[in-house]
Amino acid sequence: MIIARQPWASYGKMGTMPRKKKVKKFRAVEAVKALARERIGTPKASQVVPDRREEKGEKHKPTLGKMLDTE
């Protein structure tokens, strides 16, 4: 018996059908979020939180000697 091989099909995948999509399991969290999006709308885009280290000023108060030197 001779099988004619087609160039687009490999031997392991000859005549196979695509698999069915897996049915997603019901999740209450996703359902609640979907309802909230319908009623309220989509949430605002997240904003960048500024780095606390950059906002802070000096760690120690200037000493009296340093204050007198600057004047």
Rosetta silent file (secondary structure, phi, psi, omega in degrees, C-alpha in Angstrom):
SEQUENCE: MIIARQPWASYGKMGTMPRKKKVKKFRAVEAVKALARERIGTPKASQVVPDRREEKGEKHKPTLGKMLDTE
SCORE:     score description
SCORE:     0.000 S_00000001
   1 L     0.000  127.721 -179.156    0.000    0.000    0.000 S_00000001
   2 L  -112.199  129.167  177.818    1.452    3.353   -1.030 S_00000001
   3 L  -105.967  124.924  178.456    0.345    6.575    0.629 S_00000001
   4 L   -78.702  123.783 -177.737    0.824    9.736   -1.393 S_00000001
   5 L   -91.117  131.546  176.260    2.348   12.356    0.862 S_00000001
   6 L   -94.112  140.568 -174.213    1.205   15.923    0.470 S_00000001
   7 L   -65.469  -25.242 -177.308    3.886   18.575    1.093 S_00000001
   8 L   -86.421   -9.708 -176.629    1.708   20.683    3.432 S_00000001
   9 L  -118.790  133.251  174.131    0.788   17.799    5.760 S_00000001
  10 L   -89.728  164.761 -176.027    3.077   15.851    8.027 S_00000001
  11 H   -64.308  -31.439 -178.514    2.349   12.203    8.810 S_00000001
  12 H   -76.997  -16.783 -174.342    1.288   12.962   12.368 S_00000001
  13 H  -119.960   20.227 -179.849   -1.250   15.609   11.362 S_00000001
  14 L   -72.654  122.917  173.492   -2.900   14.121    8.287 S_00000001
  15 L    72.585   17.989  178.892   -6.643   14.562    8.364 S_00000001
  16 L   -88.993  147.712  178.866   -6.931   15.939   11.897 S_00000001
  17 L   -97.843  153.538  176.640   -9.583   18.468   12.760 S_00000001
  18 L   -66.301  147.822 -178.709   -8.974   21.509   14.969 S_00000001
  19 L   -71.817  153.726  176.648   -9.883   21.007   18.602 S_00000001
  20 L   -73.305  150.771  177.534  -13.025   22.502   20.068 S_00000001
  21 L   -69.890  140.088  179.791  -12.629   25.556   22.257 S_00000001
  22 L   -74.652  131.334  179.594  -12.629   24.739   25.948 S_00000001
  23 L   -72.856  128.060 -178.937  -15.712   26.096   27.711 S_00000001
  24 L   -74.908  139.563  179.342  -14.668   28.576   30.391 S_00000001
  25 L   -73.483  143.428  179.103  -15.773   27.782   33.908 S_00000001
  26 L   -67.081  130.632  176.244  -18.126   30.327   35.530 S_00000001
  27 L  -125.952  126.247 -177.321  -16.312   32.646   37.905 S_00000001
  28 H   -63.055  -37.071 -178.372  -18.291   34.987   40.128 S_00000001
  29 H   -60.674  -45.817 -179.261  -15.494   37.584   40.204 S_00000001
  30 H   -65.800  -37.571  179.142  -15.505   37.955   36.424 S_00000001
  31 H   -65.766  -42.790  179.966  -19.315   38.188   36.346 S_00000001
  32 H   -64.811  -42.955  179.812  -19.371   40.910   39.026 S_00000001
  33 H   -64.555  -39.284  179.108  -16.656   42.897   37.254 S_00000001
  34 H   -63.869  -42.075  177.452  -18.500   42.639   33.926 S_00000001
  35 H   -63.752  -41.375  179.957  -21.708   43.950   35.522 S_00000001
  36 H   -64.167  -38.993  178.783  -19.821   46.819   37.161 S_00000001
  37 H   -65.424  -36.402  178.771  -18.256   47.795   33.824 S_00000001
  38 H   -66.787  -43.851 -175.250  -21.700   47.844   32.201 S_00000001
  39 H   -78.417  -48.213 -173.274  -23.253   50.015   34.923 S_00000001
  40 L   -94.940  -38.400 -175.029  -20.409   52.338   35.887 S_00000001
  41 L   114.448  175.688 -178.492  -18.059   52.113   32.929 S_00000001
  42 L   -73.144  147.035  179.342  -14.454   51.135   32.601 S_00000001
  43 L   -69.628  158.082  178.600  -12.108   52.213   35.395 S_00000001
  44 L   -66.016  154.876  177.527   -9.634   55.034   34.840 S_00000001
  45 L   -66.414  147.425 -178.312   -6.179   54.155   33.641 S_00000001
  46 L   -68.674  149.875 -179.574   -3.663   53.634   36.404 S_00000001
  47 L  -109.710  153.648  179.349   -1.376   56.512   37.277 S_00000001
  48 L   -75.551  128.362  178.194    2.307   56.412   38.057 S_00000001
  49 L   -83.922  124.624 -179.549    2.959   56.713   41.773 S_00000001
  50 L   -66.271  146.627 -178.858    5.772   59.205   42.408 S_00000001
  51 L   -70.212  127.144 -177.568    8.818   57.820   44.175 S_00000001
  52 H   -63.815  -34.178 -176.758    8.774   58.813   47.855 S_00000001
  53 H   -65.400  -31.462 -179.976   12.550   59.103   48.014 S_00000001
  54 H   -76.511  -29.553 -177.873   12.576   61.845   45.381 S_00000001
  55 H   -75.048  -33.160 -174.646    9.872   63.895   47.147 S_00000001
  56 L   -65.805  147.648  177.042   11.560   63.979   50.539 S_00000001
  57 L   -86.214 -146.171 -179.763   13.769   66.876   51.446 S_00000001
  58 L   -70.179  150.668 -177.832   16.887   66.708   53.551 S_00000001
  59 L   -79.326  -34.309 -179.032   17.108   63.957   56.111 S_00000001
  60 L  -122.452  147.525  175.530   18.621   66.121   58.848 S_00000001
  61 L   -69.096  146.714  178.166   18.056   69.740   59.748 S_00000001
  62 L   -67.168  142.163 -179.501   21.040   71.972   59.046 S_00000001
  63 L   -76.207  164.202 -179.220   23.161   72.636   62.102 S_00000001
  64 H   -61.405  -38.258  178.940   23.644   76.124   63.492 S_00000001
  65 H   -62.153  -42.389  179.386   27.256   76.132   62.282 S_00000001
  66 H   -68.442  -36.636  179.455   26.226   75.371   58.679 S_00000001
  67 H   -65.918  -39.517 -179.874   23.497   78.011   58.797 S_00000001
  68 H   -71.508  -31.677  179.536   25.979   80.658   59.992 S_00000001
  69 H   -67.907  -34.882 -177.165   28.544   79.644   57.334 S_00000001
  70 H   -72.122  -26.052 -177.967   26.095   80.199   54.461 S_00000001
  71 L   -81.384    0.000    0.000   25.328   83.769   55.525 S_00000001
